[in-house]
Short mmCIF file of C-alpha atoms in Angstrom, two decimals:
data_model
loop_
_atom_site.label_atom_id
_atom_site.label_comp_id
_atom_site.label_asym_id
_atom_site.label_seq_id
_atom_site.Cartn_x
_atom_site.Cartn_y
_atom_site.Cartn_z
CA MET A 1 72.90 13.83 16.63
CA ILE A 2 74.27 15.42 13.45
CA SER A 3 73.95 12.14 11.57
CA VAL A 4 70.31 11.85 12.65
CA LEU A 5 69.57 15.36 11.38
CA ARG A 6 71.32 14.60 8.10
CA ARG A 7 69.31 11.42 7.63
CA GLY A 8 66.10 13.34 8.34
CA LEU A 9 67.02 16.04 5.82
CA PHE A 10 67.93 13.51 3.15
CA ALA A 11 64.67 11.63 3.77
CA LEU A 12 62.65 14.83 3.39
CA VAL A 13 64.45 15.79 0.19
CA ALA A 14 63.98 12.29 -1.22
CA LEU A 15 60.28 12.35 -0.43
CA SER A 16 59.77 15.77 -2.00
CA ILE A 17 61.65 14.77 -5.16
CA ALA A 18 59.63 11.58 -5.41
CA LEU A 19 56.43 13.60 -5.11
CA GLY A 20 57.67 16.01 -7.75
CA PHE A 21 57.02 19.25 -5.90
CA GLY A 22 60.50 20.64 -5.92
CA VAL A 23 61.35 20.79 -2.21
CA SER A 24 65.08 21.18 -2.56
CA PRO A 25 68.16 21.70 -0.43
CA ILE A 26 69.84 25.09 -0.25
CA GLY A 27 71.49 25.95 -3.52
CA ALA A 28 69.18 23.82 -5.68
CA GLN A 29 66.79 26.65 -6.60
CA SER A 30 66.39 25.33 -10.16
CA GLN A 31 64.40 22.39 -8.79
CA GLU A 32 61.76 24.54 -7.11
CA ASN A 33 58.27 24.49 -8.53
CA SER A 34 56.93 28.01 -9.06
CA ARG A 35 53.50 26.71 -10.06
CA TYR A 36 52.81 24.83 -6.83
CA ALA A 37 49.98 25.76 -4.45
CA ALA A 38 47.92 23.67 -2.04
CA ILE A 39 45.23 23.86 0.61
CA VAL A 40 43.44 21.37 2.89
CA MET A 41 40.04 22.42 4.22
CA ASP A 42 37.46 20.91 6.54
CA ALA A 43 34.32 20.84 4.39
CA ALA A 44 31.90 21.20 7.29
CA SER A 45 33.48 24.13 9.15
CA GLY A 46 35.57 25.75 6.43
CA GLU A 47 38.65 25.60 8.67
CA VAL A 48 41.88 25.66 6.71
CA LEU A 49 44.09 22.87 8.06
CA PHE A 50 47.01 23.52 5.70
CA ALA A 51 47.82 26.21 3.14
CA ARG A 52 50.86 26.84 0.97
CA HIS A 53 50.70 29.66 -1.60
CA ALA A 54 46.93 29.28 -1.31
CA ASP A 55 46.25 32.86 -2.44
CA SER A 56 48.89 33.08 -5.18
CA ARG A 57 47.57 33.40 -8.72
CA ARG A 58 47.47 30.22 -10.76
CA TYR A 59 45.77 28.88 -13.86
CA PRO A 60 42.74 26.67 -13.13
CA ALA A 61 42.97 24.61 -16.36
CA SER A 62 40.06 22.14 -16.38
CA LEU A 63 39.19 22.86 -12.75
CA THR A 64 37.26 25.61 -14.56
CA LYS A 65 34.61 23.00 -15.32
CA MET A 66 33.68 22.87 -11.64
CA MET A 67 32.19 26.36 -11.99
CA THR A 68 30.64 25.46 -15.35
CA LEU A 69 28.82 22.58 -13.67
CA TYR A 70 27.98 24.71 -10.60
CA LEU A 71 25.99 27.05 -12.86
CA ALA A 72 24.41 24.07 -14.63
CA PHE A 73 23.32 22.66 -11.26
CA GLU A 74 21.93 26.06 -10.33
CA ALA A 75 19.89 26.23 -13.53
CA LEU A 76 18.58 22.71 -12.93
CA SER A 77 17.58 23.42 -9.33
CA GLU A 78 15.74 26.58 -10.39
CA GLY A 79 13.87 24.77 -13.16
CA LYS A 80 15.43 26.86 -15.94
CA VAL A 81 16.73 23.71 -17.65
CA ARG A 82 16.04 19.99 -17.39
CA ALA A 83 18.49 17.10 -17.36
CA GLN A 84 16.79 15.63 -20.45
CA ASP A 85 16.97 18.85 -22.47
CA VAL A 86 18.36 18.11 -25.94
CA LEU A 87 21.35 20.34 -26.74
CA THR A 88 22.58 21.00 -30.28
CA VAL A 89 26.34 21.23 -30.77
CA SER A 90 27.30 24.58 -32.31
CA PRO A 91 30.21 25.08 -34.73
CA HIS A 92 32.02 26.97 -31.95
CA ALA A 93 31.62 24.09 -29.51
CA ALA A 94 32.61 21.51 -32.11
CA SER A 95 35.79 23.45 -32.88
CA GLN A 96 37.18 23.16 -29.34
CA PRO A 97 40.48 21.27 -29.14
CA PRO A 98 40.85 18.01 -27.16
CA SER A 99 40.15 16.59 -24.82
CA LYS A 100 36.63 16.44 -26.24
CA LEU A 101 33.71 14.15 -26.91
CA GLY A 102 34.01 14.91 -30.62
CA LEU A 103 30.42 15.46 -31.72
CA ALA A 104 30.07 17.35 -34.99
CA ALA A 105 28.24 20.64 -35.35
CA GLY A 106 24.51 19.96 -35.58
CA GLN A 107 24.60 16.75 -33.57
CA THR A 108 22.64 16.58 -30.32
CA ILE A 109 23.17 15.38 -26.77
CA THR A 110 21.14 15.58 -23.57
CA LEU A 111 22.19 17.97 -20.84
CA ASP A 112 22.65 15.01 -18.51
CA ASP A 113 25.14 13.35 -20.87
CA ALA A 114 26.88 16.66 -21.54
CA MET A 115 27.42 17.13 -17.81
CA ARG A 116 28.71 13.58 -17.46
CA ALA A 117 31.11 14.13 -20.37
CA THR A 118 32.33 17.33 -18.71
CA ALA A 119 32.85 15.71 -15.31
CA VAL A 120 34.28 12.35 -16.42
CA ARG A 121 35.88 12.94 -19.81
CA SER A 122 36.71 16.61 -19.11
CA ALA A 123 35.26 17.30 -22.56
CA ASN A 124 36.04 20.84 -23.69
CA ASP A 125 33.36 20.80 -26.38
CA MET A 126 30.63 19.72 -23.96
CA ALA A 127 31.50 22.47 -21.47
CA VAL A 128 30.88 24.99 -24.24
CA VAL A 129 27.64 23.24 -25.26
CA ILE A 130 26.40 23.57 -21.67
CA ALA A 131 27.44 27.22 -21.53
CA GLU A 132 25.63 28.07 -24.74
CA HIS A 133 22.49 26.22 -23.69
CA ILE A 134 22.23 28.09 -20.38
CA ALA A 135 23.38 31.59 -21.36
CA GLY A 136 23.11 31.70 -25.15
CA SER A 137 26.84 32.18 -25.69
CA GLU A 138 30.09 31.20 -24.02
CA SER A 139 31.04 34.83 -23.39
CA ARG A 140 27.79 35.56 -21.56
CA PHE A 141 28.20 32.36 -19.58
CA THR A 142 31.76 33.17 -18.51
CA ALA A 143 30.58 36.59 -17.33
CA LEU A 144 28.08 34.74 -15.13
CA MET A 145 30.89 32.44 -13.95
CA THR A 146 33.01 35.39 -12.83
CA GLN A 147 30.03 37.06 -11.20
CA ARG A 148 29.19 33.92 -9.24
CA ALA A 149 32.85 33.49 -8.24
CA THR A 150 32.83 37.00 -6.76
CA GLN A 151 29.60 36.28 -4.89
CA LEU A 152 31.08 33.09 -3.45
CA GLY A 153 34.11 34.99 -2.15
CA MET A 154 36.58 33.72 -4.77
CA THR A 155 38.66 36.88 -4.76
CA GLN A 156 41.42 35.77 -7.13
CA THR A 157 39.27 34.13 -9.84
CA ARG A 158 38.30 35.41 -13.29
CA TYR A 159 36.80 33.30 -16.08
CA TYR A 160 37.02 33.81 -19.84
CA THR A 161 36.48 30.25 -21.07
CA ALA A 162 33.93 27.68 -19.91
CA ASN A 163 36.34 24.75 -20.22
CA GLY A 164 39.71 26.01 -18.97
CA LEU A 165 41.47 26.13 -22.32
CA PRO A 166 44.38 28.60 -22.21
CA ASP A 167 43.57 32.26 -21.74
CA ALA A 168 46.12 34.50 -20.03
CA ARG A 169 43.35 36.39 -18.21
CA GLN A 170 41.80 33.30 -16.62
CA ILE A 171 43.28 32.92 -13.14
CA THR A 172 42.38 31.49 -9.75
CA SER A 173 43.98 30.35 -6.49
CA ALA A 174 44.01 27.16 -4.46
CA ARG A 175 41.86 28.79 -1.79
CA ASP A 176 39.29 29.91 -4.37
CA GLN A 177 39.03 26.38 -5.71
CA ALA A 178 38.44 25.05 -2.20
CA ILE A 179 35.71 27.65 -1.69
CA LEU A 180 34.11 26.54 -4.96
CA ALA A 181 34.33 22.84 -4.08
CA ARG A 182 32.69 23.53 -0.73
CA ALA A 183 29.99 25.65 -2.38
CA ILE A 184 29.10 22.83 -4.78
CA MET A 185 28.63 20.42 -1.87
CA ARG A 186 26.72 22.94 0.21
CA ASP A 187 24.43 24.35 -2.49
CA PHE A 188 23.83 21.33 -4.75
CA PRO A 189 24.52 18.09 -2.89
CA GLN A 190 21.87 16.36 -5.04
CA TYR A 191 24.18 16.82 -8.04
CA TYR A 192 27.57 16.34 -6.37
CA SER A 193 27.72 12.71 -7.51
CA TYR A 194 28.46 13.85 -11.09
CA PHE A 195 31.99 14.56 -9.84
CA GLY A 196 32.31 11.06 -8.40
CA LEU A 197 31.37 8.99 -11.44
CA HIS A 198 34.09 6.39 -11.97
CA ASP A 199 33.14 5.94 -15.60
CA TRP A 200 30.50 6.84 -18.17
CA ALA A 201 29.23 4.91 -21.18
CA TYR A 202 28.15 6.78 -24.30
CA ASN A 203 27.55 5.64 -27.87
CA GLY A 204 29.21 2.28 -27.28
CA ARG A 205 32.32 3.68 -25.61
CA ASN A 206 33.24 3.65 -21.94
CA TYR A 207 35.08 6.68 -20.55
CA ARG A 208 37.00 6.45 -17.27
CA ASN A 209 37.26 9.37 -14.88
CA THR A 210 40.54 11.27 -15.10
CA ASN A 211 40.71 11.40 -11.27
CA GLY A 212 42.97 8.47 -10.36
CA LEU A 213 42.17 8.69 -6.63
CA LEU A 214 38.51 7.68 -7.02
CA PRO A 215 39.19 3.91 -7.31
CA THR A 216 41.63 3.78 -4.38
CA GLY A 217 39.01 3.00 -1.73
CA ASN A 218 40.26 5.64 0.72
CA GLY A 219 37.06 7.64 0.94
CA TYR A 220 37.59 9.69 -2.21
CA ASP A 221 34.25 10.41 -3.83
CA GLY A 222 34.73 13.22 -6.30
CA MET A 223 35.86 16.51 -7.79
CA LYS A 224 38.08 17.35 -10.79
CA THR A 225 41.46 17.17 -12.51
CA GLY A 226 43.11 19.75 -14.77
CA TYR A 227 46.24 20.29 -16.83
CA THR A 228 47.88 22.89 -19.06
CA ASN A 229 51.56 23.46 -19.75
CA ALA A 230 51.46 26.59 -17.60
CA SER A 231 49.28 25.31 -14.77
CA GLY A 232 50.93 21.93 -14.32
CA TYR A 233 48.82 19.05 -13.03
CA ASN A 234 45.92 20.26 -10.88
CA LEU A 235 43.54 18.27 -8.71
CA ALA A 236 40.59 19.17 -6.52
CA ALA A 237 39.72 16.17 -4.35
CA SER A 238 37.27 15.39 -1.57
CA ALA A 239 37.14 12.41 0.76
CA VAL A 240 35.16 11.18 3.74
CA ARG A 241 36.56 9.13 6.60
CA ASP A 242 34.96 8.47 9.99
CA GLY A 243 32.14 10.88 9.20
CA ARG A 244 34.44 13.80 8.40
CA ARG A 245 34.91 15.34 4.96
CA LEU A 246 38.05 17.12 3.77
CA ILE A 247 38.72 19.06 0.60
CA THR A 248 42.27 19.14 -0.78
CA ILE A 249 43.42 21.28 -3.70
CA VAL A 250 46.84 20.85 -5.29
CA LEU A 251 47.89 23.04 -8.21
CA GLY A 252 51.05 22.79 -10.26
CA GLY A 253 52.01 19.14 -9.96
CA ARG A 254 54.89 17.97 -12.15
CA SER A 255 53.01 14.83 -13.20
CA SER A 256 49.64 13.25 -12.56
CA ALA A 257 51.31 10.55 -10.44
CA SER A 258 53.22 12.97 -8.20
CA ARG A 259 50.14 15.20 -7.91
CA ASN A 260 47.97 12.27 -6.83
CA ALA A 261 50.60 11.10 -4.32
CA HIS A 262 50.89 14.59 -2.86
CA VAL A 263 47.11 14.98 -2.52
CA ALA A 264 46.95 11.59 -0.80
CA GLU A 265 49.71 12.58 1.67
CA LEU A 266 48.02 15.88 2.46
CA MET A 267 44.65 14.20 2.85
CA ASP A 268 46.07 11.49 5.14
CA THR A 269 47.69 14.13 7.34
CA GLY A 270 44.48 16.16 7.47
CA PHE A 271 42.48 13.17 8.62
CA GLU A 272 45.16 12.41 11.20
CA VAL A 273 44.68 15.91 12.61
CA GLU A 274 40.92 15.33 12.76
CA ARG A 275 41.38 11.93 14.41
CA ARG A 276 43.69 13.28 17.09
CA ARG A 277 41.38 16.17 17.82
CA SER A 278 38.45 13.78 18.22
CA GLN A 279 40.49 11.93 20.84
CA GLY A 280 40.99 15.10 22.85
CA GLU A 281 44.42 16.17 21.62
CA ARG A 282 44.82 19.93 21.43
CA ILE A 283 45.88 20.85 17.90
CA GLN A 284 44.79 24.47 17.61
CA ILE A 285 46.86 25.37 14.56
CA ALA A 286 46.81 22.40 12.22
CA GLN A 287 49.39 23.99 9.92
CA ASN A 288 52.05 23.26 12.53
CA PHE A 289 51.14 19.57 12.47
CA PHE A 290 51.55 19.47 8.68
CA GLU A 291 54.90 21.22 8.91
CA GLN A 292 56.10 18.65 11.41
CA ARG A 293 55.21 16.03 8.80
CA GLY A 294 57.44 17.69 6.21
CA PHE A 295 54.91 19.84 4.35
CA GLY A 296 56.25 23.15 5.67
CA VAL A 297 59.20 23.50 3.32
CA ASP A 298 58.59 26.33 0.87
CA GLU A 299 58.05 24.75 -2.55
CA ALA A 300 58.11 28.02 -4.48
CA PRO A 301 60.84 30.63 -5.04
CA SER A 302 60.56 34.04 -3.41
CA ALA A 303 58.58 35.47 -6.34
CA PRO A 304 55.23 33.71 -6.74
CA VAL A 305 53.70 33.40 -10.17
CA ALA A 306 51.82 35.98 -12.19
CA TYR A 307 50.97 35.27 -15.78
CA ALA A 308 51.97 36.66 -19.15
CA SER A 309 50.43 36.35 -22.61
CA LEU A 310 48.90 33.31 -24.25
CA THR A 311 51.12 31.32 -26.59
CA ALA A 312 48.98 31.21 -29.72
CA ASP A 313 50.50 28.17 -31.41
CA ASN A 314 51.23 25.91 -28.47
CA ASP A 315 48.01 23.97 -27.84
CA ALA A 316 48.24 20.23 -27.27
CA ASP A 317 46.23 17.33 -25.96
CA ILE A 318 48.27 15.92 -23.10
CA GLY A 319 46.87 13.55 -20.51
CA GLY A 320 43.29 14.16 -21.53
CA GLU A 321 43.38 17.84 -20.55
CA SER A 322 43.82 21.10 -22.38
CA SER A 323 47.28 22.62 -22.36
CA ALA A 324 49.78 25.38 -23.06
CA VAL A 325 50.12 28.91 -21.71
CA ALA A 326 53.37 30.80 -21.21
CA TYR A 327 54.06 32.40 -17.83
CA THR A 328 56.60 34.61 -16.11
CA ALA A 329 57.39 35.27 -12.46
CA SER A 330 56.51 38.40 -10.52
CA ALA A 331 55.37 39.23 -7.02
CA ALA A 332 51.88 38.25 -5.86
CA PRO A 333 50.30 38.67 -2.44
CA GLN A 334 50.12 35.74 -0.07
CA VAL A 335 47.92 35.54 2.99
CA LEU A 336 47.33 32.34 4.89
CA PRO A 337 44.39 32.75 7.26
CA ARG A 338 43.48 29.70 9.33
CA GLN A 339 39.74 30.01 8.80
CA ILE A 340 37.58 31.16 5.92
CA THR A 341 35.61 34.34 6.46
CA PRO A 342 32.13 33.58 5.12
CA ALA A 343 31.53 35.11 1.71
CA PRO A 344 28.43 37.30 1.23
CA SER A 345 26.67 34.42 -0.50
CA GLU A 346 27.40 32.11 2.42
CA ARG A 347 25.97 34.60 4.91
CA ALA A 348 22.87 35.01 2.74
CA ALA A 349 22.62 31.26 2.34
CA SER A 350 22.74 30.69 6.09
CA GLU A 351 19.85 33.09 6.52
CA ARG A 352 17.84 31.51 3.70
CA ARG A 353 18.37 27.83 4.21
CA ALA A 354 20.47 27.02 7.30
CA PRO A 355 22.99 24.75 5.56
CA ALA A 356 23.45 21.27 7.01
CA ASN A 357 26.73 19.66 7.90
CA VAL A 358 28.29 19.06 4.50
CA THR A 359 29.46 15.54 5.25
CA ALA A 360 26.09 14.57 6.68
CA SER A 361 24.17 15.95 3.73
CA LEU A 362 26.36 14.17 1.18
CA ASN A 363 26.32 10.86 3.00
CA GLY A 364 22.73 10.43 4.12
CA ALA A 365 23.32 11.02 7.84
CA PRO A 366 20.46 12.35 10.01
CA VAL A 367 20.39 16.12 10.41
CA ALA A 368 18.91 18.39 13.03
CA ALA A 369 15.57 20.07 12.52
CA GLY A 370 15.90 23.17 10.32
CA ASP A 371 18.98 21.92 8.49
CA SER A 372 18.80 21.66 4.73
CA LEU A 373 19.51 18.41 2.98
CA ALA A 374 19.47 17.48 -0.66
CA ALA A 375 20.23 13.86 -1.48
CA PRO A 376 22.77 13.28 -4.26
CA ARG A 377 22.36 10.55 -6.82
CA ARG A 378 25.12 8.16 -5.80
CA ALA A 379 27.49 6.26 -8.00
CA THR A 380 27.84 3.66 -5.21
CA PRO A 381 25.51 2.60 -2.38
CA PRO A 382 25.85 4.57 0.87
CA PRO A 383 27.68 3.00 3.82
CA ALA A 384 25.73 0.79 6.20
CA ARG A 385 24.30 2.60 9.19
CA GLU A 386 24.33 1.41 12.76
CA PRO A 387 20.97 0.28 14.12
CA ALA A 388 19.05 3.18 15.59
CA ARG A 389 18.66 3.29 19.35
CA ASN A 390 15.57 4.25 21.29
CA ALA A 391 13.28 3.66 18.33
CA GLY A 392 10.07 5.69 18.34
CA PRO A 393 6.52 4.45 17.93
CA ALA A 394 5.61 2.52 14.77
CA GLY A 395 4.35 4.60 11.88
CA ARG A 396 6.23 7.77 12.79
CA TRP A 397 9.38 7.21 10.76
CA ALA A 398 10.05 8.82 7.38
CA VAL A 399 12.32 8.44 4.36
CA GLN A 400 13.67 11.62 2.81
CA VAL A 401 14.66 11.33 -0.84
CA GLY A 402 15.68 14.91 -1.57
CA ALA A 403 15.48 18.58 -0.68
CA PHE A 404 15.08 21.31 -3.28
CA ARG A 405 14.61 25.04 -3.53
CA ASP A 406 11.67 24.61 -5.92
CA GLU A 407 8.46 23.10 -4.49
CA LYS A 408 7.36 21.67 -7.83
CA VAL A 409 10.72 19.98 -8.36
CA ALA A 410 10.45 18.44 -4.88
CA SER A 411 6.90 17.21 -5.60
CA ASP A 412 7.82 15.84 -9.04
CA TRP A 413 10.79 13.95 -7.62
CA LEU A 414 8.62 12.47 -4.87
CA THR A 415 6.15 11.27 -7.51
CA GLU A 416 8.95 9.78 -9.62
CA VAL A 417 10.48 7.88 -6.69
CA ASN A 418 7.03 6.60 -5.73
CA ARG A 419 6.48 5.40 -9.29
CA ARG A 420 9.76 3.49 -9.28
CA PHE A 421 9.38 2.05 -5.78
CA ARG A 422 5.65 1.52 -5.32
CA SER A 423 6.01 -1.62 -3.24
CA GLN A 424 8.37 0.03 -0.75
CA PHE A 425 6.04 2.99 -0.17
CA ALA A 426 2.62 1.38 -0.58
CA SER A 427 1.63 2.25 3.01
CA ALA A 428 3.41 5.63 3.15
CA GLU A 429 2.16 9.15 2.68
CA ARG A 430 3.90 11.57 0.32
CA ASN A 431 4.77 14.93 1.84
CA VAL A 432 6.70 17.96 0.66
CA GLN A 433 7.76 19.64 3.88
CA THR A 434 9.00 23.22 4.07
CA ALA A 435 12.25 24.07 5.88
CA GLY A 436 13.11 27.71 5.32
CA GLU A 437 13.29 28.05 1.54
CA TRP A 438 13.98 24.33 1.09
CA TYR A 439 11.31 21.78 0.20
CA ARG A 440 11.93 18.28 1.54
CA SER A 441 10.61 15.28 -0.39
CA ARG A 442 9.56 12.72 2.24
CA PHE A 443 7.61 9.49 2.56
CA THR A 444 6.04 9.53 6.03
CA GLY A 445 4.00 7.26 8.28
CA LEU A 446 6.41 4.32 8.14
CA THR A 447 7.61 1.95 10.82
CA GLU A 448 11.32 1.93 11.60
CA ASP A 449 11.83 -1.42 9.82
CA ALA A 450 9.83 -0.33 6.78
CA ALA A 451 11.74 2.95 6.49
CA LYS A 452 15.12 1.21 6.69
CA ALA A 453 14.07 -1.49 4.22
CA ALA A 454 12.80 1.10 1.77
CA CYS A 455 15.96 3.18 1.99
CA GLU A 456 18.08 0.08 1.48
CA ALA A 457 16.08 -0.78 -1.66
CA LEU A 458 16.58 2.74 -3.01
CA SER A 459 20.31 2.62 -2.27
CA GLU A 460 20.68 -0.62 -4.20
CA ARG A 461 19.25 1.22 -7.21
CA ARG A 462 21.61 4.17 -6.63
CA VAL A 463 18.90 6.49 -5.39
CA THR A 464 20.19 8.17 -2.24
CA CYS A 465 17.85 8.51 0.72
CA MET A 466 17.86 9.23 4.44
CA VAL A 467 15.90 7.54 7.22
CA VAL A 468 14.39 10.22 9.46
CA ARG A 469 13.71 9.33 13.11
CA PRO A 470 10.58 10.55 14.91
CA ASP A 471 10.91 13.93 16.60
#
């Protein structure tokens, strides 16, 4: 019996060392990782399946750009900016250290390309260009970032840079980053695909996404990486399997490889919990299931991390991310609730627009009447759907190509899709249908076969759509 326990302990220690997260035997405190924090969340319900130091203060590094793009998506959806706006690079933006796109002051770029550079290349200069275009200055933009974080319920987060370059005041938590990831999917699913672009071509160069999990084929479809000397290797990841979407945040990895491996292990365990529940197994507190798998060992010392002053002369370009902030250890609160309490913005959102199931809205699945749905532009075609049963009468099917909070945007998008796919919708009617404060762009009056054929044609051209059954 003792030998079995010893083998189990050695196996756990070996796994933790291989993953680089400092799970160590008694007496090996020097190996512990004081920067580590993690959370696994069900995107649809907000249930926290696993949390470790999820409310301890950490540096976001380039995960900051998730909020930068959230505000860009918001401005786009409200019609304040357009994707084809031409942005001029300011001297301040051009002076940002790598990683960067490297445009000189006075050069121009479209907002669409600037957002792609921010999501794929993690370009520090382009994040500032976006901030200046929307708010006039980076400082005004970061004030808006912090304000929106508070409204979303991100209680630990403060922003002072738009790109995540070192600033001792700029802090967050793993839970806050999960809340932000979920908010992006819920509020702007039509733009979520920016975070899932595998690569991006610009001016004759091809840039690959810094998120190494995207090409693995395990359902990963987006979010963001980050790195500074003080933060360690951060990753916000989302994946869909069997119709369920999970969000996993890991902060403080010792390397990009160990971080990716740890995210994958957490994600696999989270989906195993979901699978077992779907089969009727009672797993009321998912944290216990993770701990049985070896994720319950405390990776951090007794004093979680709070942060000291910025090291002025220690910037570097490592791994394509910004770097270098000094930190010291002191006590920080830690609370690990099992379920998110809806933030004020989420309660207001539910009253305004009855959010749809997040996984359904991001993957083209049918939704119930009254649910909101905005179709993201996909980097890859959506999965094949099973043939519909109990088909309704011919001519009563519809194809939804988007849902927006601005009626004109919904109408313009409907016109644009019709222009590009005239043959598919020659016999259809164009309708902008109201659902709360959402405006759905739909082609109606189609047969079931025509609707499915049209949606398939759109998917092949990377335009996401949804076939809507008759009521």
